[in-house]
Coordinates of C-alpha atoms and ligand atoms in Angstrom, one line a residue:
M1 CA 77.3 56.7 40.2
F2 CA 76.6 60.2 40.5
L3 CA 77.7 62.5 38.0
C4 CA 78.5 66.4 39.6
A5 CA 77.9 68.4 36.7
V6 CA 77.3 71.7 39.0
R7 CA 76.9 75.2 37.4
P8 CA 77.9 78.5 39.1
R9 CA 74.5 79.4 40.2
Q10 CA 73.8 75.8 41.0
A11 CA 76.4 76.7 44.4
S12 CA 73.8 75.7 47.1
L13 CA 72.9 72.6 45.4
F14 CA 76.5 71.7 45.1
R15 CA 77.3 72.4 48.8
S16 CA 74.9 69.6 50.1
V17 CA 76.0 67.2 47.4
V18 CA 78.8 67.2 48.0
A19 CA 79.2 67.3 52.0
A20 CA 77.0 64.2 51.3
M21 CA 79.2 62.0 49.3
S22 CA 80.5 59.1 50.3
T23 CA 83.8 57.3 48.2
G24 CA 83.4 55.9 45.0
T25 CA 80.6 58.5 43.6
F26 CA 82.0 61.5 42.6
V27 CA 82.8 62.2 38.8
L28 CA 83.8 66.0 37.3
L29 CA 81.9 66.9 34.5
Q30 CA 82.4 70.7 34.0
P31 CA 85.3 72.3 32.6
L32 CA 88.7 73.1 34.9
N33 CA 89.1 75.9 33.8
Y34 CA 87.9 79.7 35.3
R35 CA 88.0 83.1 33.3
G36 CA 86.1 86.1 34.0
G37 CA 84.0 84.8 36.3
V38 CA 82.8 81.7 34.9
R39 CA 84.1 78.1 34.5
V40 CA 85.3 77.8 30.6
E41 CA 87.0 75.0 28.5
P42 CA 90.9 76.1 27.2
A43 CA 91.0 78.3 24.0
D44 CA 93.5 76.1 22.8
S45 CA 94.8 72.5 24.6
C46 CA 98.7 71.0 25.1
G47 CA 97.7 67.4 25.8
T48 CA 95.2 66.1 29.0
E49 CA 95.8 64.8 32.3
K50 CA 93.9 62.3 34.7
A51 CA 92.8 63.0 38.0
F52 CA 92.2 60.2 40.0
E53 CA 90.0 59.8 43.5
P54 CA 93.5 58.4 45.6
A55 CA 91.0 56.2 48.1
T56 CA 89.5 54.3 45.0
G57 CA 91.9 55.0 41.9
R58 CA 89.2 55.8 39.6
V59 CA 89.7 58.6 37.6
I60 CA 87.1 61.8 38.9
A61 CA 88.7 64.2 35.6
T62 CA 90.6 64.1 32.5
L63 CA 91.6 67.9 32.1
Q64 CA 92.5 69.7 28.7
C65 CA 96.2 70.9 29.8
S66 CA 95.9 74.7 28.9
G67 CA 97.6 76.3 25.8
E68 CA 100.0 79.8 24.9
K69 CA 96.9 80.9 23.7
E70 CA 94.5 80.1 27.0
V71 CA 97.2 81.0 29.2
D72 CA 97.6 84.3 27.3
L73 CA 93.1 85.2 27.5
A74 CA 94.2 84.5 31.3
V75 CA 96.7 86.7 31.8
K76 CA 94.7 89.6 29.6
N77 CA 91.4 88.6 30.9
S78 CA 93.6 89.9 35.0
M79 CA 94.8 92.4 33.5
L80 CA 91.6 94.1 33.3
A81 CA 90.0 93.3 36.4
F82 CA 93.5 95.1 37.9
K83 CA 93.1 97.5 36.5
S84 CA 89.9 98.4 38.4
W85 CA 91.6 95.9 41.1
S86 CA 94.2 97.9 42.3
Q87 CA 92.5 101.4 42.2
K88 CA 90.6 100.4 44.9
S89 CA 90.8 101.5 48.6
G90 CA 92.5 98.8 51.6
M91 CA 89.0 98.8 52.7
E92 CA 87.2 97.9 49.8
R93 CA 89.8 95.1 49.0
A94 CA 89.4 93.7 52.8
Q95 CA 85.4 93.7 52.2
V96 CA 85.5 90.8 49.2
L97 CA 88.4 88.7 51.3
L98 CA 86.6 89.0 54.4
E99 CA 82.6 88.0 52.3
A100 CA 85.3 85.1 50.5
A101 CA 86.2 83.8 54.3
R102 CA 83.1 83.8 55.5
M103 CA 81.6 82.2 52.4
I104 CA 84.6 79.3 52.5
K105 CA 83.5 78.9 56.4
E106 CA 80.0 78.4 55.1
Q107 CA 81.3 75.6 52.8
K108 CA 83.9 74.1 54.6
D109 CA 82.3 70.5 55.2
A110 CA 81.7 70.4 51.1
I111 CA 85.3 71.6 50.6
A112 CA 87.1 69.1 52.4
T113 CA 84.6 66.7 51.4
M114 CA 86.3 67.2 47.8
E115 CA 89.7 67.8 48.5
T116 CA 89.5 64.6 50.3
I117 CA 88.2 62.8 46.8
N118 CA 91.0 64.3 45.3
N119 CA 93.6 64.3 47.3
G120 CA 93.2 61.5 49.2
K121 CA 93.7 63.3 53.0
S122 CA 91.6 62.5 55.6
V123 CA 87.8 64.5 55.7
F124 CA 89.3 64.7 59.7
E125 CA 92.8 67.0 58.5
A126 CA 91.0 68.6 55.1
R127 CA 89.0 70.2 57.6
Q128 CA 91.5 71.9 59.2
D129 CA 93.4 72.9 55.8
V130 CA 90.2 74.4 55.2
D131 CA 90.3 76.3 58.8
T132 CA 94.1 77.9 57.8
S133 CA 92.4 78.7 54.3
W134 CA 89.8 81.0 55.2
Q135 CA 92.2 82.5 58.6
C136 CA 94.6 84.0 55.7
L137 CA 92.2 85.7 54.0
E138 CA 90.4 86.9 57.4
Y139 CA 94.4 87.7 58.0
Y140 CA 94.5 89.8 55.0
A141 CA 91.7 91.2 54.9
G142 CA 92.9 93.2 58.1
L143 CA 96.3 94.0 56.4
A144 CA 95.1 95.3 53.8
A145 CA 93.2 98.8 55.0
S146 CA 96.8 99.3 57.6
M147 CA 99.2 99.0 53.9
A148 CA 100.8 102.7 54.3
G149 CA 103.9 104.4 53.5
E150 CA 106.0 107.1 55.2
H151 CA 106.8 110.5 54.8
I152 CA 110.1 112.2 55.6
Q153 CA 110.8 115.3 55.7
L154 CA 113.5 117.0 53.5
P155 CA 115.3 120.7 53.8
G156 CA 114.3 123.5 52.5
G157 CA 110.5 122.3 53.3
S158 CA 110.9 119.6 50.6
F159 CA 109.9 116.2 51.6
G160 CA 109.2 113.0 50.1
Y161 CA 106.9 109.8 50.4
T162 CA 106.6 106.2 49.4
R163 CA 103.4 104.3 48.3
R164 CA 103.5 100.7 48.6
E165 CA 101.9 99.4 45.1
P166 CA 100.8 96.2 43.4
L167 CA 103.4 94.4 41.1
G168 CA 100.6 93.5 38.3
V169 CA 99.0 90.1 37.4
C170 CA 101.2 87.0 39.1
V171 CA 101.3 83.9 38.7
G172 CA 100.1 81.3 41.8
I173 CA 101.9 77.8 40.2
G174 CA 100.4 75.1 42.9
A175 CA 102.2 71.8 44.9
W176 CA 99.1 68.4 45.2
N177 CA 99.4 67.7 48.8
Y178 CA 97.2 71.1 50.2
P179 CA 95.5 72.3 47.1
F180 CA 92.7 74.1 48.8
Q181 CA 95.0 76.0 50.8
I182 CA 98.0 77.0 48.6
A183 CA 95.6 78.7 46.5
C184 CA 94.3 80.6 49.5
W185 CA 97.6 81.4 50.9
K186 CA 98.4 82.8 47.2
S187 CA 95.7 84.9 46.2
A188 CA 95.0 85.8 50.1
P189 CA 97.9 88.5 50.3
A190 CA 98.6 88.8 47.1
L191 CA 94.6 90.0 46.4
A192 CA 95.2 92.5 49.5
C193 CA 97.8 93.9 47.5
G194 CA 95.7 95.6 44.8
N195 CA 97.1 92.2 42.6
A196 CA 95.4 89.8 40.4
M197 CA 96.7 86.0 40.4
I198 CA 96.2 83.7 37.5
F199 CA 96.6 79.8 39.7
K200 CA 97.7 76.5 38.0
P201 CA 96.9 74.0 40.4
S202 CA 98.9 70.5 39.9
P203 CA 97.3 68.5 37.4
F204 CA 96.8 65.9 39.8
T205 CA 94.6 68.3 41.9
P206 CA 92.6 70.7 39.7
V207 CA 89.0 70.4 41.6
S208 CA 89.5 72.9 44.9
A209 CA 90.9 75.7 43.5
L210 CA 87.7 76.3 40.6
L211 CA 85.4 76.4 43.9
L212 CA 88.0 79.4 45.8
A213 CA 87.5 81.0 42.4
E214 CA 83.2 80.6 42.7
I215 CA 83.8 82.2 46.2
Y216 CA 86.3 85.2 45.7
T217 CA 83.2 86.0 42.3
K218 CA 80.5 85.8 44.6
A219 CA 82.3 87.8 47.5
G220 CA 82.6 90.9 44.6
A221 CA 85.8 90.3 43.2
P222 CA 86.0 91.7 39.5
P223 CA 85.9 88.9 36.4
G224 CA 89.3 87.9 35.8
L225 CA 90.4 89.0 39.5
F226 CA 91.4 85.3 40.2
N227 CA 91.2 83.1 36.7
V228 CA 92.4 79.3 37.5
V229 CA 94.4 78.0 34.3
Q230 CA 94.7 73.6 34.1
G231 CA 97.9 71.8 33.4
G232 CA 101.5 70.5 34.3
A233 CA 104.9 71.5 33.2
A234 CA 104.4 73.3 29.6
T235 CA 101.4 75.2 31.4
G236 CA 103.1 76.6 33.6
Q237 CA 106.1 77.3 31.3
F238 CA 104.0 78.9 29.6
L239 CA 102.8 81.4 32.7
C240 CA 106.5 82.0 33.9
Q241 CA 107.3 83.2 30.4
H242 CA 104.3 85.0 29.7
P243 CA 106.0 89.0 29.0
D244 CA 102.4 90.6 31.0
V245 CA 103.4 88.2 34.6
A246 CA 104.2 90.3 36.7
K247 CA 105.6 87.8 39.5
V248 CA 106.1 83.5 40.4
S249 CA 104.8 82.7 43.5
F250 CA 105.4 78.6 43.5
T251 CA 105.4 75.6 45.8
G252 CA 106.4 72.1 45.3
S253 CA 110.1 70.8 44.6
V254 CA 113.8 72.2 44.5
P255 CA 114.2 70.6 40.6
T256 CA 110.8 72.6 39.3
G257 CA 111.9 75.2 41.1
A258 CA 115.0 75.9 39.9
K259 CA 113.5 75.7 36.1
I260 CA 111.2 78.7 37.6
M261 CA 113.5 80.9 38.4
E262 CA 115.7 80.8 35.6
M263 CA 112.6 81.1 33.4
S264 CA 111.7 83.5 35.8
A265 CA 115.0 85.2 35.7
K266 CA 114.6 86.2 31.7
G267 CA 111.7 87.9 32.5
I268 CA 113.5 90.2 35.8
K269 CA 110.2 88.3 37.4
P270 CA 110.5 88.2 41.5
V271 CA 109.3 84.6 42.6
T272 CA 108.5 82.9 45.9
L273 CA 109.7 79.6 45.8
E274 CA 108.1 77.5 48.7
L275 CA 110.5 74.1 48.4
G276 CA 110.9 71.0 49.9
G277 CA 112.7 69.4 52.7
K278 CA 114.4 66.9 54.9
S279 CA 113.7 68.6 58.1
P280 CA 115.6 67.2 61.4
L281 CA 113.3 67.2 64.6
I282 CA 115.5 66.4 67.9
I283 CA 114.2 65.2 70.6
F284 CA 116.4 65.7 73.9
E285 CA 116.1 62.8 76.8
D286 CA 114.5 65.8 79.4
C287 CA 111.5 66.2 77.2
T288 CA 108.1 65.3 77.9
L289 CA 108.1 61.8 76.4
E290 CA 104.6 62.0 75.1
N291 CA 104.2 65.2 73.7
A292 CA 107.7 64.1 71.8
V293 CA 106.0 61.3 70.5
K294 CA 103.2 62.7 69.4
G295 CA 105.3 65.5 67.8
A296 CA 107.1 63.0 65.9
M297 CA 103.4 61.5 64.1
V298 CA 102.3 64.4 63.6
A299 CA 105.8 65.1 62.0
N300 CA 105.7 62.0 59.6
F301 CA 102.3 61.1 59.6
L302 CA 100.1 64.1 58.9
S303 CA 99.0 64.0 55.1
Q304 CA 100.5 60.8 55.0
G305 CA 103.5 62.3 55.1
Q306 CA 103.1 64.0 52.0
V307 CA 104.0 67.6 53.7
C308 CA 106.5 69.7 52.7
C309 CA 108.0 70.4 56.2
N310 CA 107.8 67.3 58.1
G311 CA 110.6 65.9 60.6
T312 CA 111.9 63.0 58.6
R313 CA 114.9 62.5 60.5
V314 CA 114.0 62.0 64.0
F315 CA 117.4 62.3 66.2
V316 CA 116.5 61.0 69.6
Q317 CA 119.1 61.2 72.7
K318 CA 120.6 57.5 73.4
T319 CA 119.2 57.8 76.5
I320 CA 115.7 57.8 76.2
L321 CA 115.9 55.6 72.5
D322 CA 114.3 52.9 73.2
K323 CA 111.4 54.4 75.3
F324 CA 110.5 56.5 72.4
I325 CA 110.7 53.8 70.2
K326 CA 108.1 51.5 71.9
E327 CA 106.2 54.3 72.3
V328 CA 105.8 55.6 68.9
V329 CA 105.4 51.8 67.7
E330 CA 102.7 51.6 69.5
Q331 CA 100.7 54.8 68.8
T332 CA 101.6 54.2 65.5
E333 CA 100.1 50.9 65.6
K334 CA 96.9 52.5 66.5
I335 CA 96.9 54.7 63.2
K336 CA 93.5 54.1 61.2
I337 CA 94.4 53.6 58.2
G338 CA 91.3 53.3 55.0
D339 CA 88.3 55.7 53.9
P340 CA 89.4 59.1 53.6
L341 CA 85.6 60.3 54.0
L342 CA 85.1 58.5 57.3
E343 CA 85.1 60.0 60.6
D344 CA 87.6 58.1 62.0
T345 CA 90.1 57.4 59.9
R346 CA 93.6 59.2 60.5
M347 CA 95.4 58.1 57.2
G348 CA 94.5 58.3 54.0
P349 CA 96.1 56.8 50.0
L350 CA 98.8 58.4 48.7
I351 CA 98.2 60.7 45.6
N352 CA 99.0 58.2 43.4
E353 CA 100.6 54.7 42.2
P354 CA 103.6 56.3 41.5
H355 CA 104.3 58.2 44.1
L356 CA 103.1 54.9 46.3
E357 CA 105.6 52.7 44.1
R358 CA 108.4 55.4 44.5
V359 CA 108.4 55.9 48.4
L360 CA 108.0 52.0 48.7
G361 CA 111.2 52.1 46.9
F362 CA 112.6 54.3 49.3
I363 CA 112.5 51.9 52.3
K364 CA 113.6 48.8 50.5
S365 CA 116.7 50.7 50.2
A366 CA 116.5 51.7 53.1
K367 CA 116.7 48.2 54.0
K368 CA 118.9 47.0 51.8
Q369 CA 121.3 50.1 53.5
G370 CA 121.2 48.6 57.1
A371 CA 118.3 49.9 58.2
T372 CA 115.7 48.1 60.2
V373 CA 111.8 48.3 58.8
L374 CA 110.7 48.4 62.3
Y375 CA 107.0 49.4 61.7
G376 CA 105.0 49.2 59.0
G377 CA 105.8 49.9 55.1
K378 CA 103.7 47.9 53.4
P379 CA 101.3 48.1 50.9
Y380 CA 98.2 48.2 52.3
V381 CA 94.9 46.9 50.8
P382 CA 91.8 48.3 53.3
T383 CA 89.3 45.8 53.6
D384 CA 86.1 47.9 51.7
P385 CA 86.2 46.1 48.3
K386 CA 85.9 49.6 47.0
L387 CA 88.9 51.0 47.8
K388 CA 90.9 48.2 47.1
H389 CA 92.2 50.2 44.2
G390 CA 93.1 52.6 46.2
F391 CA 96.9 54.1 46.8
Y392 CA 97.2 52.6 50.3
M393 CA 100.5 52.2 52.8
T394 CA 101.3 51.6 56.4
P395 CA 103.0 54.3 57.9
C396 CA 106.6 53.1 58.3
I397 CA 109.4 53.3 61.2
L398 CA 112.9 53.0 60.4
T399 CA 115.7 52.4 62.9
D400 CA 119.7 51.8 62.7
C401 CA 119.6 54.4 60.1
T402 CA 122.8 56.6 59.7
D403 CA 123.2 59.9 58.5
D404 CA 124.6 58.8 55.2
M405 CA 121.7 56.5 54.0
T406 CA 119.1 57.7 50.8
C407 CA 115.9 57.5 53.3
V408 CA 118.4 60.3 55.6
R409 CA 119.1 62.7 52.8
E410 CA 116.7 62.5 50.4
E411 CA 112.4 64.2 50.7
I412 CA 110.7 61.2 50.6
F413 CA 107.5 62.8 50.8
G414 CA 105.8 59.7 52.5
P415 CA 104.9 58.2 55.5
V416 CA 108.2 57.3 56.7
M417 CA 109.9 58.3 59.8
S418 CA 113.4 57.9 59.9
I419 CA 114.9 57.3 63.8
L420 CA 118.4 58.0 64.7
S421 CA 120.5 58.3 68.2
F422 CA 122.6 61.0 68.8
E423 CA 124.8 61.4 72.0
N424 CA 125.0 65.4 73.1
E425 CA 123.5 69.2 71.7
E426 CA 126.7 70.1 69.7
E427 CA 126.9 66.7 67.5
V428 CA 123.1 66.2 67.1
L429 CA 123.2 70.3 66.0
E430 CA 126.6 69.8 63.3
R431 CA 123.9 66.6 61.6
A432 CA 120.9 68.2 61.8
N433 CA 122.6 71.1 59.4
D434 CA 124.1 68.7 57.6
T435 CA 121.4 68.9 54.3
I436 CA 121.2 71.2 51.0
Y437 CA 117.4 71.7 52.6
G438 CA 116.2 74.2 55.1
L439 CA 112.8 74.5 55.8
A440 CA 111.3 73.0 58.6
A441 CA 112.9 71.9 62.5
G442 CA 111.5 70.8 65.5
V443 CA 113.2 70.0 68.9
F444 CA 111.5 68.7 72.4
T445 CA 113.2 69.5 75.6
R446 CA 112.2 71.2 78.9
N447 CA 115.5 73.1 79.5
I448 CA 113.9 76.7 77.9
Q449 CA 117.8 78.0 77.4
R450 CA 118.7 75.1 75.4
A451 CA 115.4 75.3 73.5
H452 CA 116.1 79.3 72.1
R453 CA 119.7 78.0 71.9
V454 CA 119.2 75.6 69.5
A455 CA 116.6 77.0 67.3
A456 CA 118.5 80.2 67.1
Q457 CA 121.5 77.7 65.5
L458 CA 119.8 75.4 63.2
Q459 CA 119.3 76.6 59.7
V460 CA 116.2 76.9 58.5
G461 CA 113.3 78.6 57.6
T462 CA 110.6 77.5 60.6
C463 CA 111.6 75.8 64.0
Y464 CA 109.1 74.7 66.1
I465 CA 109.5 74.1 69.9
N466 CA 107.8 71.2 71.6
N467 CA 105.5 70.9 68.9
Y468 CA 105.8 70.1 65.1
N469 CA 103.2 71.2 61.8
V470 CA 102.0 73.8 63.3
S471 CA 101.3 76.3 60.7
P472 CA 99.1 79.5 62.0
V473 CA 99.0 82.4 59.6
E474 CA 100.4 84.7 61.3
L475 CA 103.3 83.6 61.6
P476 CA 106.0 83.1 58.2
F477 CA 106.2 80.2 55.9
G478 CA 109.6 79.3 53.9
G479 CA 112.9 78.2 53.4
Y480 CA 116.7 78.4 54.1
K481 CA 119.0 77.0 51.5
K482 CA 117.3 74.9 48.8
S483 CA 114.2 75.1 50.9
G484 CA 113.8 78.4 48.7
F485 CA 113.2 81.7 49.7
G486 CA 110.4 84.7 50.2
R487 CA 107.5 84.0 52.7
E488 CA 104.3 82.9 53.1
N489 CA 101.6 84.3 56.3
G490 CA 102.6 86.6 58.4
R491 CA 103.2 90.5 57.5
V492 CA 106.4 90.0 55.8
T493 CA 104.4 88.1 52.4
I494 CA 103.0 92.0 52.3
E495 CA 106.5 92.5 50.5
Y496 CA 106.4 90.0 48.4
Y497 CA 103.4 91.1 47.2
S498 CA 104.1 94.9 46.5
Q499 CA 106.1 97.1 45.3
L500 CA 107.7 100.8 46.8
K501 CA 107.3 103.9 44.9
T502 CA 109.0 107.0 46.5
V503 CA 107.9 110.0 46.0
Y504 CA 110.0 114.1 45.7
V505 CA 108.5 116.5 46.2
E506 CA 110.3 120.6 45.6
M507 CA 108.8 123.4 47.5
G508 CA 111.7 125.1 46.4
D509 CA 113.0 126.2 42.9
V510 CA 115.2 124.2 40.9
E511 CA 118.9 124.9 41.6
S512 CA 120.5 124.5 37.7
F513 CA 123.9 124.4 36.4
Ligands
NAD601 N1 107.5 75.0 51.2 C1 106.5 74.4 50.6 O1 105.7 75.6 51.3 C2 105.9 72.8 50.1 C3 104.6 72.8 50.1 C4 104.1 71.7 49.7 C5 104.7 71.2 48.8 N2 106.1 71.7 48.4 C6 107.2 70.8 47.6 O2 106.4 69.9 46.6 C7 107.0 68.6 46.4 C8 105.4 68.1 45.6 O3 105.2 68.9 45.1 P1 104.7 68.4 43.2 O4 105.1 66.6 43.3 O5 103.4 68.7 43.0 O6 106.1 69.0 42.5 P2 106.4 69.8 41.2 O7 107.6 70.3 41.1 O8 106.7 67.6 40.4 O9 104.6 70.4 40.7 C9 104.5 71.4 41.2 C10 103.8 72.4 40.3 O10 104.4 73.1 39.4 C11 104.1 72.4 38.0 N3 105.4 72.7 37.3 C12 106.0 71.0 37.1 N4 107.1 71.5 36.1 C13 106.6 73.1 35.9 C14 107.7 73.7 34.8 N5 109.1 73.0 34.3 N6 107.4 75.0 35.2 C15 106.4 75.4 35.3 N7 105.3 74.5 36.6 C16 106.0 73.4 36.5 C17 103.6 71.5 38.5 O11 102.3 71.1 37.6 C18 103.0 71.6 39.7 O12 102.0 72.3 39.6 C19 107.5 68.1 47.9 O13 109.0 68.5 47.2 C20 107.2 69.7 48.6 O14 108.0 69.2 49.5 C21 106.6 72.3 49.1
LIG602 O1 103.2 70.4 52.5 C1 103.9 71.9 53.4 C2 103.3 73.2 54.6 C3 102.5 73.6 53.7 C4 101.3 73.7 54.1 N1 100.8 74.6 53.0 C5 100.9 75.2 52.7 N2 102.3 75.1 52.8

C-alpha cells in the first residue's frame, strides 16, 4: 500500500507519484484544510467524516469537520488576503490566474488521477473535467482586465461614473460529482473580480480542492486568497452564517439549496444556487438517429449518471421508438465498466454504497410502478478481485415509462435512462415542462425552425440542440425554477461576484434650501 504523505514543497514528487498510481494504493495522511497558504489541521472540529475510494470501497481519508473556530480563522485569514488582492489591477489578477491555469494543464494527469481515485469517474472523463477547469481560469483571466464601469455625463458639466467592485470573502460549497471542476468554476470568477474565496468541498470528495489551493499559492496568490475548510452540513452552516462572509455560491441538491438561501437571507447575502434537475431530452423522428442515440447516452451515463443536467427523461417520437430503443441498448451493452483508472474504462463505480442502494431502489420502484427494465440496473462485480467491494452497477434503460412514475419525476442521480414516447411537438413540450426543475434540456431534429422554436419554449437554463452535456466555459450555466438561480461560466458571472458603485461628481456649486 502506498502512503501518499506529500508536503507542499514536494509537488513535483506528488505529480509523478499520483500519476503513476493504480487503484487500491492511495491513502492520504496529510491535513486536509488549507489556510494561509499551507495545509493545516483544523483548530477545532465538529465530528469526522470518511472519504472512500469508490472503486474499491476502501477508506482513503478520515477528515476532521471544521468547527466554528476554524471557520472563523479561515474567514479572518481570507479577509487579510482580500485587502491586498482587491487593490490589484485586473491585469495583475489575470497573471496569477493564467499561471495557475498553466500549472493545472501541466499537472492534468495527476489531478485527473486523484479525482478518479476519490470520485470514481473514469480517468478518461476526469481529464476532460480538468480541461474545463484550466479553461475556466484562462477565460476569467481574460475578462479580469476588461472589467470596467461607465462614465455618464450630467447637466452643468457634472458627471457620474460606476465602478465594478468585489464583494469580499465569498464562500463556495461544492457537490461531490465534479469536485475539482466545481472548485475552479467558483473560484476563477470570484478571484478575477477581486474577491477571496473559502471553499468547502463535499466530505465525500475532500482531496482535489487542496491541489487547486496549492496551485493558486504557487501561482502567486496571497496566502488566504483561496482557503479550504473540510466538513459536512454543520461546517457549511458555520460558513453561511458567518457575518464576514459576503456571498455564498452553492452547488448541490434542492433541499440543501433552500437551507443555504434561508441562512444567507438572514445575513442579506447574495447567493448563487446551482441545484438538481430532471431534464428532458426530446428526440424527433427527423433527427440523425446515430447522433440522437449517442446524445442520449452522454445525457444519461456520463459520470455514472451523477450529473446535475443529465437528460434522464428521454422523449422519443413514436415513429422511431423501436429503432431508437434497439440502437441505444446495443450501444449501452458496449460500455466498459470497471477500474476507473484503466484507459479503456468508460463507467466506474457510483460515489458510495448508500447512493448505489438509493439508485437501485429507484429501479425497483420503477418496476413496481409498471416500467420495464430493458437493460441493466443491477449491482455489478468486476472480475478484478481488488474491485469486489466497489460501488458498481450496470447502466439501466427503462421503457414503458409514464409521466407520473417516480423514476420520471424525481432526480435519481445515477445511470438510469427513462424512455417515454410522444406523438407531436405541442404535446411533448407540455410534458417536458411539467416538472419543478429547469436546469437543462436537449432536442434532436434536423428541422432548424423546430429546433429553435422548441428551445425557446423549454423552461430551462440551458438547451442543447443536436448534442448534450457540452459545457464550454464561455457559455453561462444555471437553472430555471427549482434548479436554482445565478449563473456559472460566461461573461454574466462577473455580475454575480461583484457589485456596482456609482460615484457622482459635482462640477458646480451646491444648491441649498
Ligand atoms: N446545478 C449544478 O451545477 C450542479 C452541479 C453538480 C451537482 N448538482 C446537484 O448536487 C446534488 C448532488 O450533490 P450532493 O449530494 O453533494 O448535494 P448536497 O446538497 O447533499 O451537498 C452539497 C454540499 O452542501 C453541503 N451541505 C449539506 N448540508 C448543508 C447545510 N445545511 N448547510 C451548508 N452546507 C450543507 C454538503 O456538505 C456538500 O458540500 C444533486 O442534486 C445534483 O443535481 C448540481
Ligand atoms: O453536474 C452538473 C454539471 C456541472 C459540472 N460541473 C459543474 N456543474
